[in-house]
mmCIF file of C-alpha atoms and ligand atoms in Angstrom:
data_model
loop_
_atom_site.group_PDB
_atom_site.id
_atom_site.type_symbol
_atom_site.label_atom_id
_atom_site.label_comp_id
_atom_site.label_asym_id
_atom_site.label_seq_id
_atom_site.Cartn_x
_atom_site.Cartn_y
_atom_site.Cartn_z
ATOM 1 C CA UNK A 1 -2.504 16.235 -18.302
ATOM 2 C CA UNK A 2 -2.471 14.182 -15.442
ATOM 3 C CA UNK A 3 -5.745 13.433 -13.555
ATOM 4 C CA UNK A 4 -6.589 12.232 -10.652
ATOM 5 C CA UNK A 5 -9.556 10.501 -9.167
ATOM 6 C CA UNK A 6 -10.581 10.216 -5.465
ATOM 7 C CA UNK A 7 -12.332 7.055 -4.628
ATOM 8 C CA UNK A 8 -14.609 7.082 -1.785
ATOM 9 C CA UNK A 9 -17.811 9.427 -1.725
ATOM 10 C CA UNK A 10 -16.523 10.705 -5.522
ATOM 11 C CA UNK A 11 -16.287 7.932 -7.373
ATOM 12 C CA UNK A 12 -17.618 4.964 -4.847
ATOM 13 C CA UNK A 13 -20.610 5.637 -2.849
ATOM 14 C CA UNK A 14 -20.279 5.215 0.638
ATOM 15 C CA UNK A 15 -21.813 8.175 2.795
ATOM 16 C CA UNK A 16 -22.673 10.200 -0.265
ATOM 17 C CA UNK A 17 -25.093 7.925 -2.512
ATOM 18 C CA UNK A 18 -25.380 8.769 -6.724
ATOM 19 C CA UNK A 19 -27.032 6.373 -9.166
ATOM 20 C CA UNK A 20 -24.041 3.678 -10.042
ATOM 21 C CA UNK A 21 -23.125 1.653 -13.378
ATOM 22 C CA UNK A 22 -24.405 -1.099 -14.140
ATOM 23 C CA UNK A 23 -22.843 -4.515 -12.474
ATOM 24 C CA UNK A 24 -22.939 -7.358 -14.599
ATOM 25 C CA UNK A 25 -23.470 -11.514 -12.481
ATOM 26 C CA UNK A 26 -19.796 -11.993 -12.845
ATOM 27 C CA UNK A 27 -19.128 -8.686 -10.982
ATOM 28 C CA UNK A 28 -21.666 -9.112 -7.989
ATOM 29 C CA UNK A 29 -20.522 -12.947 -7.884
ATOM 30 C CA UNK A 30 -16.800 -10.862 -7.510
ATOM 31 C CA UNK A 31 -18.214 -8.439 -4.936
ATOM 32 C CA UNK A 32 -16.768 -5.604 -7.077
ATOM 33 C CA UNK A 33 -18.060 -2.217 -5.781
ATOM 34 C CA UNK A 34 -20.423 -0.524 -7.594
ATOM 35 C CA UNK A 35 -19.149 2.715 -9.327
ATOM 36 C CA UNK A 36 -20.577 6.111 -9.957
ATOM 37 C CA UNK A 37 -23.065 6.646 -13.370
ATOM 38 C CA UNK A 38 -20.720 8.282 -16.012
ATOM 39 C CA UNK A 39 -17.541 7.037 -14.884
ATOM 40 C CA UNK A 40 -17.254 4.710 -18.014
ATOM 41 C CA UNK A 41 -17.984 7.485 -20.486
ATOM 42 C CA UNK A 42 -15.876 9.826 -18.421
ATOM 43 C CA UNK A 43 -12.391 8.140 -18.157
ATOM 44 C CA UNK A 44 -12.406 6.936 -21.898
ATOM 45 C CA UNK A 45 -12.741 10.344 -22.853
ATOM 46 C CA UNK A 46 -10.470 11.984 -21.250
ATOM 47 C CA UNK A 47 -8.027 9.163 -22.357
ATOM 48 C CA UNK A 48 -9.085 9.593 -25.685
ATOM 49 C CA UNK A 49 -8.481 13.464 -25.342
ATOM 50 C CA UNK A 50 -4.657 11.994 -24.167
ATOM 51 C CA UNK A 51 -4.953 12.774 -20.452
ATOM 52 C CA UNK A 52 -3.799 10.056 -17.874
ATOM 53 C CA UNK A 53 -6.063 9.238 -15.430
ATOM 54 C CA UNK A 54 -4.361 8.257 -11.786
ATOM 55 C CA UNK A 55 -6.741 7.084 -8.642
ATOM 56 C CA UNK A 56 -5.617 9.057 -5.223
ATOM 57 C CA UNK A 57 -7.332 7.738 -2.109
ATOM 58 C CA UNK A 58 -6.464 7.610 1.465
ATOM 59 C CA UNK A 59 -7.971 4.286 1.803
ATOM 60 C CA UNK A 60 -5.520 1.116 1.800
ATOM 61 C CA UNK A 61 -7.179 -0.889 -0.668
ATOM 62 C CA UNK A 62 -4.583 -2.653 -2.821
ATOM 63 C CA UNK A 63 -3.751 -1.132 -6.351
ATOM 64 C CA UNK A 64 -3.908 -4.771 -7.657
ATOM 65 C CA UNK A 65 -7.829 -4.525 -6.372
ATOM 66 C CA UNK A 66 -8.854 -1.081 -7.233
ATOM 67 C CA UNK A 67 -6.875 -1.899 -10.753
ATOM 68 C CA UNK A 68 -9.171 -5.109 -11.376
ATOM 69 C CA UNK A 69 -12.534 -2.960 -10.002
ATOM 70 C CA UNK A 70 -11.823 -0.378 -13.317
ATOM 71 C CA UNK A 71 -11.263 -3.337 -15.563
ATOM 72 C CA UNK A 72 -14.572 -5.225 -14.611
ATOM 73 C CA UNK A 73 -15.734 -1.940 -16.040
ATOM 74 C CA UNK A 74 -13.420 -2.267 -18.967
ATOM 75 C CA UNK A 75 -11.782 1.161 -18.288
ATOM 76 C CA UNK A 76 -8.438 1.242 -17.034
ATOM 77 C CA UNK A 77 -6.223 3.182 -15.024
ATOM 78 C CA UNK A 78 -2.475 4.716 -15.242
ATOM 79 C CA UNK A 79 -1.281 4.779 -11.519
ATOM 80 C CA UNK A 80 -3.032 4.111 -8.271
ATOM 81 C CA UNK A 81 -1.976 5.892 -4.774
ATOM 82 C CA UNK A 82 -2.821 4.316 -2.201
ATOM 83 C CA UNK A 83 -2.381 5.447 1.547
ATOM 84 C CA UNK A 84 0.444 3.191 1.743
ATOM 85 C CA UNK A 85 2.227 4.573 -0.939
ATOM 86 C CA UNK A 86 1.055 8.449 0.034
ATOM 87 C CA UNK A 87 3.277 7.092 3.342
ATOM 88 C CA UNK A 88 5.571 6.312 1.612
ATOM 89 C CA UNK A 89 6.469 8.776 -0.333
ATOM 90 C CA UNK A 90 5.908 11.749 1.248
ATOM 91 C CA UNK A 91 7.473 10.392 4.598
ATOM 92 C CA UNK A 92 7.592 12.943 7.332
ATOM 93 C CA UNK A 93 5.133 15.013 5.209
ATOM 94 C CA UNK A 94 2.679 12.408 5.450
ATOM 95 C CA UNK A 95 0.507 13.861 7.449
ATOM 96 C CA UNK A 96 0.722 17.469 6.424
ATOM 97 C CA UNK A 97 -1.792 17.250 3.765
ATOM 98 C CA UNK A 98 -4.549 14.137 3.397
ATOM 99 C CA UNK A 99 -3.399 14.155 -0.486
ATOM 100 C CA UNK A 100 -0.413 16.112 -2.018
ATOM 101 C CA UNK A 101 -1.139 15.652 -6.042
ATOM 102 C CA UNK A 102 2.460 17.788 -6.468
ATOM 103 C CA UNK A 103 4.400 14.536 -5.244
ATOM 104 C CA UNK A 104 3.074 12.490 -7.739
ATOM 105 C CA UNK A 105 3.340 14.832 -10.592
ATOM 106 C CA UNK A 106 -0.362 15.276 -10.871
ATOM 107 C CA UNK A 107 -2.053 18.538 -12.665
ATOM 108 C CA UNK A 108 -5.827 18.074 -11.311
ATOM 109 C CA UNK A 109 -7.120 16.263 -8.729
ATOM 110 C CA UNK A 110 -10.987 15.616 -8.305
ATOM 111 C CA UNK A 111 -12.300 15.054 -4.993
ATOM 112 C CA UNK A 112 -15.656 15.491 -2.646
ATOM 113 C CA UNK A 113 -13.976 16.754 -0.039
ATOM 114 C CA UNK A 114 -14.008 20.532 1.278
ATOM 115 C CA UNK A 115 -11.379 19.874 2.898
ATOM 116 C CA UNK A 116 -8.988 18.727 0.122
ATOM 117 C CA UNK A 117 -9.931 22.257 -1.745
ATOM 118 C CA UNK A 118 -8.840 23.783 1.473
ATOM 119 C CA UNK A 119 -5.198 21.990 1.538
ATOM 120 C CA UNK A 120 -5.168 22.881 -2.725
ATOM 121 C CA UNK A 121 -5.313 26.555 -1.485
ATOM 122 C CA UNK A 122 -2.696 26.219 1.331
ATOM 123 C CA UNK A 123 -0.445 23.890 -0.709
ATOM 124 C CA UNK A 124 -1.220 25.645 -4.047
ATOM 125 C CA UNK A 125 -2.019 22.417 -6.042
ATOM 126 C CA UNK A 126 -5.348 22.443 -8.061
ATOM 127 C CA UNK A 127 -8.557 20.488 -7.066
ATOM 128 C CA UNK A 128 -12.086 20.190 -8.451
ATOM 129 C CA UNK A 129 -14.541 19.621 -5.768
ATOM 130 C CA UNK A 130 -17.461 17.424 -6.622
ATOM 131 C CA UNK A 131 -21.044 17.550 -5.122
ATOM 132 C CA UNK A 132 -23.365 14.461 -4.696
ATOM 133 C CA UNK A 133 -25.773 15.850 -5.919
ATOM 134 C CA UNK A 134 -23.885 17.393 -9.445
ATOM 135 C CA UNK A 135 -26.144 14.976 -11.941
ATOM 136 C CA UNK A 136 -23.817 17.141 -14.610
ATOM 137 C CA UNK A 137 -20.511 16.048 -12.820
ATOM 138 C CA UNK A 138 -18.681 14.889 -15.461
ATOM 139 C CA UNK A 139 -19.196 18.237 -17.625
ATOM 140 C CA UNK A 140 -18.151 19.738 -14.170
ATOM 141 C CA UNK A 141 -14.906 18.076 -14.489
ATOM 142 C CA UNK A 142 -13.938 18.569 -18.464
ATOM 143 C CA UNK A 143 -15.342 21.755 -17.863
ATOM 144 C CA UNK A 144 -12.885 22.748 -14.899
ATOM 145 C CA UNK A 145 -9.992 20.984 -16.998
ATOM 146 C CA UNK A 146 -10.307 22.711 -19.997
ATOM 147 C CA UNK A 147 -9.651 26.222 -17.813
ATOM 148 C CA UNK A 148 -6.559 24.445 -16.209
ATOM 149 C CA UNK A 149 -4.912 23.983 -19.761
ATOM 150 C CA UNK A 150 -5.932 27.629 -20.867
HETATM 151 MG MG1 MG B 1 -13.678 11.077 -0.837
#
């Protein structure tokens, strides 16, 4: 299946605070953003179990810098969507939905916000919802993944 992976609040703390990975000198020398505890494990199982694991945020970070964040952490990514690219290709239904996972061919998205489960229910596209404080998150996840391929 394809994944994806919000960025902000799910994976990067920012309002919402979780206990983060270790950063090595070479990544705080980088200023590389700290990422959530589990991530590591996370990703390389689910690309072990064959899934491909795409990054959907509405921030405009570049993919070239969100790609070089994941490898810092030696995990790595399939396809980043950015807001730019969101733009562009959804156009004139840009701003119908914050995220539409359906354009991009994407089976599960995984998110913090309410208000992305809301838009999955309108726009019928599927959405796991992750708390802050969800210290099992990543069993959360498989867990809700596993159901989606039943
Ligand atoms: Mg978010």
């Amino acid at each position: 299946m394809i994944i994806s992976f919000d960025l902000d609040d799910l994976l990067i703390p920012g309002v919402k605070t979780f206990s983060t990975e270790r950063r090595n000198l070479f990544q705080k020398l980088l200023g590389i953003e700290a990422i959530r505890l589990g991530t590591v494990a996370l990703f390389r199982r689910l690309q072990r179990e064959g899934h491909h694991i795409y990054i959907y945020t509405t921030s405009f970070r570049s993919p070239m810098r969100i790609r070089l964040m994941f490898l810092s952490y030696q995990i790595s990514v399939k396809k980043i969507i950015n807001q730019r690219l969101h733009n562009e290709v959804l156009r004139e239904q840009r701003n119908r939905t914050s995220k539409y996972p359906p354009a991009f061919n994407i089976d599960i998205h995984i998110d913090d916000s309410l208000g992305v489960r809301i838009e999955g229910e309108r726009y019928n596209f599927a959405t796991v919802i992750i708390d802050e404080n969800d210290s099992a998150w990543q069993g959360t996840i498989i867990e809700a993944i596993r159901s989606c391929n039943r």
